[in-house]
Coordinates of C-alpha atoms and ligand atoms in Angstrom, one line a residue:
X157 CA -8.7 -14.5 -38.2
X158 CA -11.4 -15.0 -35.5
X159 CA -13.8 -12.1 -35.2
X160 CA -14.1 -12.2 -31.4
X161 CA -12.0 -11.7 -28.4
X162 CA -12.2 -12.1 -24.6
X163 CA -10.1 -11.2 -21.6
X164 CA -10.5 -12.1 -17.9
X165 CA -8.7 -10.9 -14.8
X166 CA -8.4 -12.3 -11.3
X167 CA -7.4 -9.0 -9.7
X168 CA -4.4 -6.7 -9.5
X169 CA -3.6 -8.0 -6.0
X170 CA -1.2 -10.8 -6.8
X171 CA 1.2 -12.6 -4.6
X172 CA 4.6 -10.9 -4.5
X173 CA 6.9 -12.7 -6.9
X174 CA 9.0 -14.4 -4.2
X175 CA 5.9 -15.9 -2.6
X176 CA 4.5 -17.5 -5.6
X177 CA 5.2 -21.3 -5.7
X178 CA 5.2 -23.2 -8.9
X179 CA 2.3 -25.3 -7.6
X180 CA 0.2 -22.2 -6.8
X181 CA 1.1 -20.6 -10.1
X182 CA -0.3 -23.7 -11.9
X183 CA -3.5 -23.4 -9.9
X184 CA -4.0 -19.7 -10.8
X185 CA -3.2 -20.3 -14.5
X186 CA -5.6 -23.3 -14.6
X187 CA -8.4 -21.2 -13.1
X188 CA -7.8 -18.3 -15.5
X189 CA -7.6 -20.7 -18.4
X190 CA -10.9 -22.4 -17.4
X191 CA -12.7 -19.1 -17.2
X192 CA -11.2 -18.1 -20.6
X193 CA -12.3 -21.3 -22.2
X194 CA -15.9 -21.0 -20.9
X195 CA -16.1 -17.5 -22.4
X196 CA -14.4 -18.3 -25.7
X197 CA -16.7 -21.3 -26.2
X198 CA -19.7 -19.1 -26.1
X199 CA -18.2 -16.7 -28.6
X200 CA -16.9 -19.4 -30.9
X201 CA -20.4 -20.8 -31.1
X202 CA -21.8 -17.4 -32.1
X203 CA -23.0 -16.5 -28.6
X204 CA -23.2 -13.0 -27.3
X205 CA -20.6 -11.0 -25.5
X206 CA -22.9 -10.5 -22.5
X207 CA -23.3 -14.3 -22.0
X208 CA -19.6 -14.8 -22.4
X209 CA -18.6 -12.3 -19.7
X210 CA -21.2 -13.6 -17.3
X211 CA -20.1 -17.2 -17.7
X212 CA -16.4 -16.4 -17.5
X213 CA -17.0 -14.5 -14.3
X214 CA -19.1 -17.3 -12.8
X215 CA -16.2 -19.6 -13.4
X216 CA -13.9 -17.3 -11.5
X217 CA -16.5 -16.7 -8.7
X218 CA -16.7 -20.5 -8.2
X219 CA -12.9 -20.7 -7.6
X220 CA -11.7 -20.2 -4.0
X221 CA -8.5 -18.6 -5.4
X222 CA -10.0 -15.3 -6.2
X223 CA -11.7 -12.6 -4.1
X224 CA -15.2 -13.0 -5.5
X225 CA -18.1 -15.4 -4.9
X226 CA -16.7 -18.4 -3.1
X227 CA -13.3 -16.8 -2.3
X228 CA -14.6 -13.5 -1.0
X229 CA -12.6 -11.7 1.7
X230 CA -13.8 -11.0 5.3
X231 CA -15.2 -7.6 6.3
X232 CA -14.3 -5.9 9.6
X233 CA -17.2 -7.8 11.2
X234 CA -16.0 -11.2 9.9
X235 CA -18.6 -11.4 7.2
X236 CA -18.7 -11.4 3.4
X237 CA -20.2 -8.5 1.5
X238 CA -20.0 -9.0 -2.2
X239 CA -20.5 -6.6 -5.1
X240 CA -20.9 -7.2 -8.8
X241 CA -22.0 -5.5 -12.0
X242 CA -22.5 -6.3 -15.7
X243 CA -23.0 -4.0 -18.8
X244 CA -24.1 -4.7 -22.4
X245 CA -22.4 -2.3 -24.8
X246 CA -24.9 -3.0 -27.6
X247 CA -27.7 -1.2 -25.7
X248 CA -26.1 0.4 -22.7
X249 CA -28.2 -1.8 -20.4
X250 CA -26.6 -2.5 -17.0
X251 CA -27.2 -4.4 -13.8
X252 CA -25.4 -4.1 -10.4
X253 CA -25.7 -5.4 -6.9
X254 CA -23.8 -4.7 -3.7
X255 CA -23.6 -5.6 0.0
X256 CA -24.6 -9.2 -0.9
X257 CA -24.4 -12.0 1.6
X258 CA -24.9 -15.6 0.6
X259 CA -25.3 -15.1 -3.2
X260 CA -23.3 -17.8 -4.9
X261 CA -22.8 -15.9 -8.1
X262 CA -23.2 -12.2 -7.7
X263 CA -22.6 -11.5 -11.4
X264 CA -25.7 -13.6 -12.2
X265 CA -27.8 -11.5 -9.8
X266 CA -26.5 -8.4 -11.5
X267 CA -27.5 -9.9 -14.8
X268 CA -31.0 -10.7 -13.4
X269 CA -31.3 -7.1 -12.3
X270 CA -30.4 -6.0 -15.8
X271 CA -32.7 -8.4 -17.6
X272 CA -35.7 -8.7 -15.3
X273 CA -36.1 -5.5 -13.2
X274 CA -36.7 -1.9 -14.1
X275 CA -33.6 -0.9 -12.1
X276 CA -29.9 -0.8 -12.5
X277 CA -28.6 -1.1 -9.0
X278 CA -30.0 -3.0 -6.0
X279 CA -28.2 -3.3 -2.6
X280 CA -28.4 -5.3 0.6
X281 CA -31.7 -6.9 1.7
X282 CA -33.5 -5.5 -1.3
X283 CA -31.0 -7.2 -3.6
X284 CA -31.3 -10.5 -1.7
X285 CA -35.1 -10.4 -1.8
X286 CA -34.9 -9.9 -5.6
X287 CA -32.4 -12.8 -5.8
X288 CA -34.9 -15.0 -4.1
X289 CA -37.7 -13.9 -6.4
X290 CA -35.6 -14.8 -9.4
X291 CA -34.4 -18.1 -7.8
X292 CA -30.8 -17.0 -7.8
X293 CA -28.7 -19.6 -6.0
X294 CA -28.0 -18.9 -2.3
X295 CA -25.4 -20.6 -0.2
X296 CA -24.8 -20.7 3.6
X297 CA -21.7 -19.1 5.3
X298 CA -19.7 -22.4 5.2
X299 CA -19.5 -22.2 1.4
X300 CA -17.7 -18.9 1.6
X301 CA -15.2 -19.8 4.4
X302 CA -11.6 -20.0 3.3
X303 CA -8.9 -20.6 5.9
X304 CA -6.3 -18.5 4.2
X305 CA -8.6 -15.6 3.8
X306 CA -9.7 -15.9 7.4
X307 CA -6.1 -15.7 8.6
X308 CA -5.5 -12.7 6.3
X309 CA -8.4 -10.9 8.1
X310 CA -7.3 -12.0 11.6
X311 CA -4.0 -10.2 11.0
X312 CA -5.6 -6.8 10.5
X313 CA -9.0 -7.1 12.1
X314 CA -8.2 -5.0 15.2
X315 CA -6.7 -2.2 13.2
X316 CA -8.3 0.6 11.1
X317 CA -6.5 -0.8 8.0
X318 CA -8.5 -2.2 5.2
X319 CA -6.6 -3.8 2.4
X320 CA -6.7 -4.6 -1.2
X321 CA -5.8 -8.2 -1.9
X322 CA -2.5 -6.9 -2.9
X323 CA 1.2 -7.1 -3.1
X324 CA 1.9 -4.9 -0.1
X325 CA 1.8 -7.8 2.2
X326 CA 3.2 -11.3 1.6
X327 CA -0.2 -12.9 2.2
X328 CA -2.5 -10.4 0.5
X329 CA -3.0 -12.4 -2.6
X330 CA -6.4 -12.5 -3.9
X331 CA -8.2 -10.3 -6.3
X332 CA -11.5 -9.2 -7.7
X333 CA -12.5 -10.9 -11.0
X334 CA -13.8 -9.6 -14.3
X335 CA -14.2 -10.2 -18.0
X336 CA -14.6 -8.2 -21.2
X337 CA -15.6 -9.5 -24.5
X338 CA -16.3 -8.7 -28.2
X339 CA -18.6 -11.1 -29.9
X340 CA -18.8 -12.1 -33.6
X341 CA -21.2 -9.2 -34.2
X342 CA -18.9 -6.7 -32.7
X343 CA -21.0 -6.3 -29.6
X344 CA -19.1 -5.5 -26.4
X345 CA -19.8 -6.4 -22.7
X346 CA -18.1 -6.2 -19.4
X347 CA -18.6 -7.7 -15.9
X348 CA -16.8 -7.4 -12.6
X349 CA -17.3 -9.2 -9.2
X350 CA -15.7 -8.8 -5.9
X351 CA -15.7 -9.5 -2.2
X352 CA -14.2 -6.0 -1.8
X353 CA -11.3 -5.4 0.5
X354 CA -10.2 -7.3 3.6
X355 CA -11.4 -5.7 6.9
X356 CA -13.5 -3.2 5.0
X357 CA -16.0 -1.3 7.0
X358 CA -19.6 -2.6 7.2
X359 CA -21.5 -1.0 4.3
X360 CA -18.4 0.0 2.3
X361 CA -19.0 -0.3 -1.4
X362 CA -16.1 -0.2 -3.9
X363 CA -15.9 0.5 -7.6
X364 CA -16.7 -3.0 -8.9
X365 CA -20.5 -2.6 -8.9
X366 CA -20.4 1.1 -9.9
X367 CA -21.2 1.5 -13.6
X368 CA -18.6 3.8 -15.0
X369 CA -16.1 3.3 -12.2
X370 CA -15.4 -0.5 -12.1
X371 CA -17.3 -1.6 -15.2
X372 CA -18.4 0.0 -18.4
X373 CA -19.3 -1.2 -22.0
X374 CA -20.3 0.8 -25.1
X375 CA -20.1 -0.6 -28.6
X376 CA -18.9 2.8 -29.8
X377 CA -15.8 2.6 -27.7
X378 CA -14.8 -0.2 -25.4
X379 CA -15.7 -2.7 -22.6
X380 CA -13.7 -2.3 -19.4
X381 CA -13.4 -4.2 -16.1
X382 CA -11.3 -2.8 -13.3
X383 CA -9.4 -4.0 -10.3
X384 CA -7.6 -2.1 -7.6
X385 CA -8.3 0.2 -4.6
X386 CA -11.9 0.9 -5.3
X387 CA -12.0 4.4 -3.7
X388 CA -9.6 5.7 -6.3
X389 CA -11.4 4.0 -9.2
X390 CA -14.6 5.6 -8.1
X391 CA -13.0 9.1 -7.8
X392 CA -11.3 8.6 -11.2
X393 CA -14.5 7.2 -12.9
X394 CA -11.9 4.9 -14.4
X395 CA -13.8 2.6 -16.7
X396 CA -15.8 5.5 -18.3
X397 CA -12.7 7.6 -18.5
X398 CA -11.2 5.0 -20.9
X399 CA -14.3 5.2 -23.0
X400 CA -14.3 9.0 -22.9
X401 CA -10.7 9.3 -24.1
X402 CA -11.6 7.1 -27.1
X403 CA -14.9 8.8 -27.9
X404 CA -13.9 12.4 -27.4
X405 CA -10.2 12.5 -28.0
X406 CA -9.9 9.7 -30.6
X407 CA -7.4 7.7 -28.6
X408 CA -6.9 4.0 -29.5
X409 CA -7.9 1.4 -26.9
X410 CA -4.3 0.9 -25.8
X411 CA -3.6 4.6 -25.5
X412 CA -6.7 5.3 -23.5
X413 CA -6.3 2.4 -21.1
X414 CA -2.6 3.3 -20.5
X415 CA -3.3 7.0 -20.0
X416 CA -5.9 6.2 -17.4
X417 CA -3.9 3.6 -15.4
X418 CA -0.4 5.1 -15.7
X419 CA -1.1 8.8 -15.7
X420 CA -4.5 9.7 -14.3
X421 CA -4.9 6.9 -11.7
X422 CA -1.3 7.2 -10.7
X423 CA -1.8 10.9 -10.4
X424 CA -4.2 10.4 -7.5
X425 CA -2.1 7.6 -6.0
X426 CA -4.5 4.9 -7.1
X427 CA -3.2 1.4 -7.6
X428 CA -4.6 -1.3 -9.8
X429 CA -5.3 -2.2 -13.4
X430 CA -8.0 -3.0 -15.9
X431 CA -8.8 -5.2 -18.9
X432 CA -10.5 -3.7 -21.9
X433 CA -11.4 -4.6 -25.5
X434 CA -12.9 -2.7 -28.4
X435 CA -15.3 -3.7 -31.2
X436 CA -12.4 -4.7 -33.5
X437 CA -11.5 -7.2 -30.8
X438 CA -8.3 -5.4 -29.7
X439 CA -7.4 -6.0 -26.1
X440 CA -5.5 -3.8 -23.5
X441 CA -4.6 -4.9 -20.0
X442 CA -2.5 -2.2 -18.2
X443 CA -1.8 -2.3 -14.5
X444 CA 0.5 -0.2 -12.2
X445 CA 0.8 -2.9 -9.5
X446 CA 3.4 -5.7 -9.4
X447 CA 1.1 -8.1 -11.2
X448 CA -2.4 -8.7 -12.3
X449 CA -3.9 -12.2 -12.8
X450 CA -5.0 -12.1 -16.4
X451 CA -5.8 -14.2 -19.5
X452 CA -6.8 -13.3 -23.0
X453 CA -7.9 -14.7 -26.4
X454 CA -7.3 -12.1 -29.0
X455 CA -8.9 -11.4 -32.4
X456 CA -6.2 -13.5 -34.2
X457 CA -7.0 -16.5 -32.0
X458 CA -3.9 -16.1 -29.8
X459 CA -4.2 -17.1 -26.2
X460 CA -2.1 -15.7 -23.3
X461 CA -2.1 -16.2 -19.6
X462 CA 0.1 -14.0 -17.3
X463 CA 0.5 -12.9 -13.7
X464 CA 3.4 -10.5 -13.5
X465 CA 4.5 -7.8 -16.0
Ligands
LIG513 N1 -11.8 -2.9 -6.6 C1 -12.1 -3.8 -5.6 C2 -12.8 -3.0 -4.5 O1 -12.2 -1.9 -4.1 C3 -11.0 -4.6 -5.0 C4 -10.1 -5.3 -6.0 O2 -10.1 -5.0 -7.2 O3 -9.5 -6.3 -5.6 O4 -13.7 -3.4 -3.9

């Protein structure tokens, strides 16, 4: 029995089933597996949950398949504005950054903010200035250009619509990324990174960088990373709500995660999902969308990779 566990997600906005080709499915599965392996390696070697989630998310940010880092969606102005956060459940330290342009790995900037500033949350120019101070890698616009995502934005750019990389439309296929982990010492951590929603308004910030909404970790309860329509996740304080149900009502991880996604979030018409783990290494991954790109390595050493329900 291994004493650690890890889960990653690549967003609740999957391709509708009929649109997924076998070739694409292999690509998604490989990318999820690569991120899982990076995180599991850290944990196997006695590394910390916080290092495992950061590196797993970096791996997903570096893939063009997901809506984070390299694959970030276009805003209404045809730019990229990325958000990320990370939280260490062993000491409740957290770092978050939003409205980022040019940052190759937003999750690593969030980690820098957590480790090397007196703050939790930096945004826009201030965050970029801090990134430069800390020598966080910066890339030019070309690095973030993706033809498919550009076309996705072209289709709705003259409308008021902004959209989750989601199953409503045949081509809305990308998703936010995240990871949760429990290390060999029972410490928990969570991280989430996103390009947000296609055609989002300049300055719009979703749930992903908001501690308690898109990301939360506390050794006493759980580590959570969310994906879905961010406005609902902020209003539902979703990640913290899972923790609260465990702490104040004695729910198990699975009960709490399901109650939040299938009852409370649904109750306000929110769509999406989350991944979560507790300090026994249990994992829960509920979603109320057609699919959620996800992979896990559980506390018995069992690995699983899945897209649809
Ligand atoms: N939650 C993200 C946001 O609203 C989007 C996603 O999960 O794909 O920015």
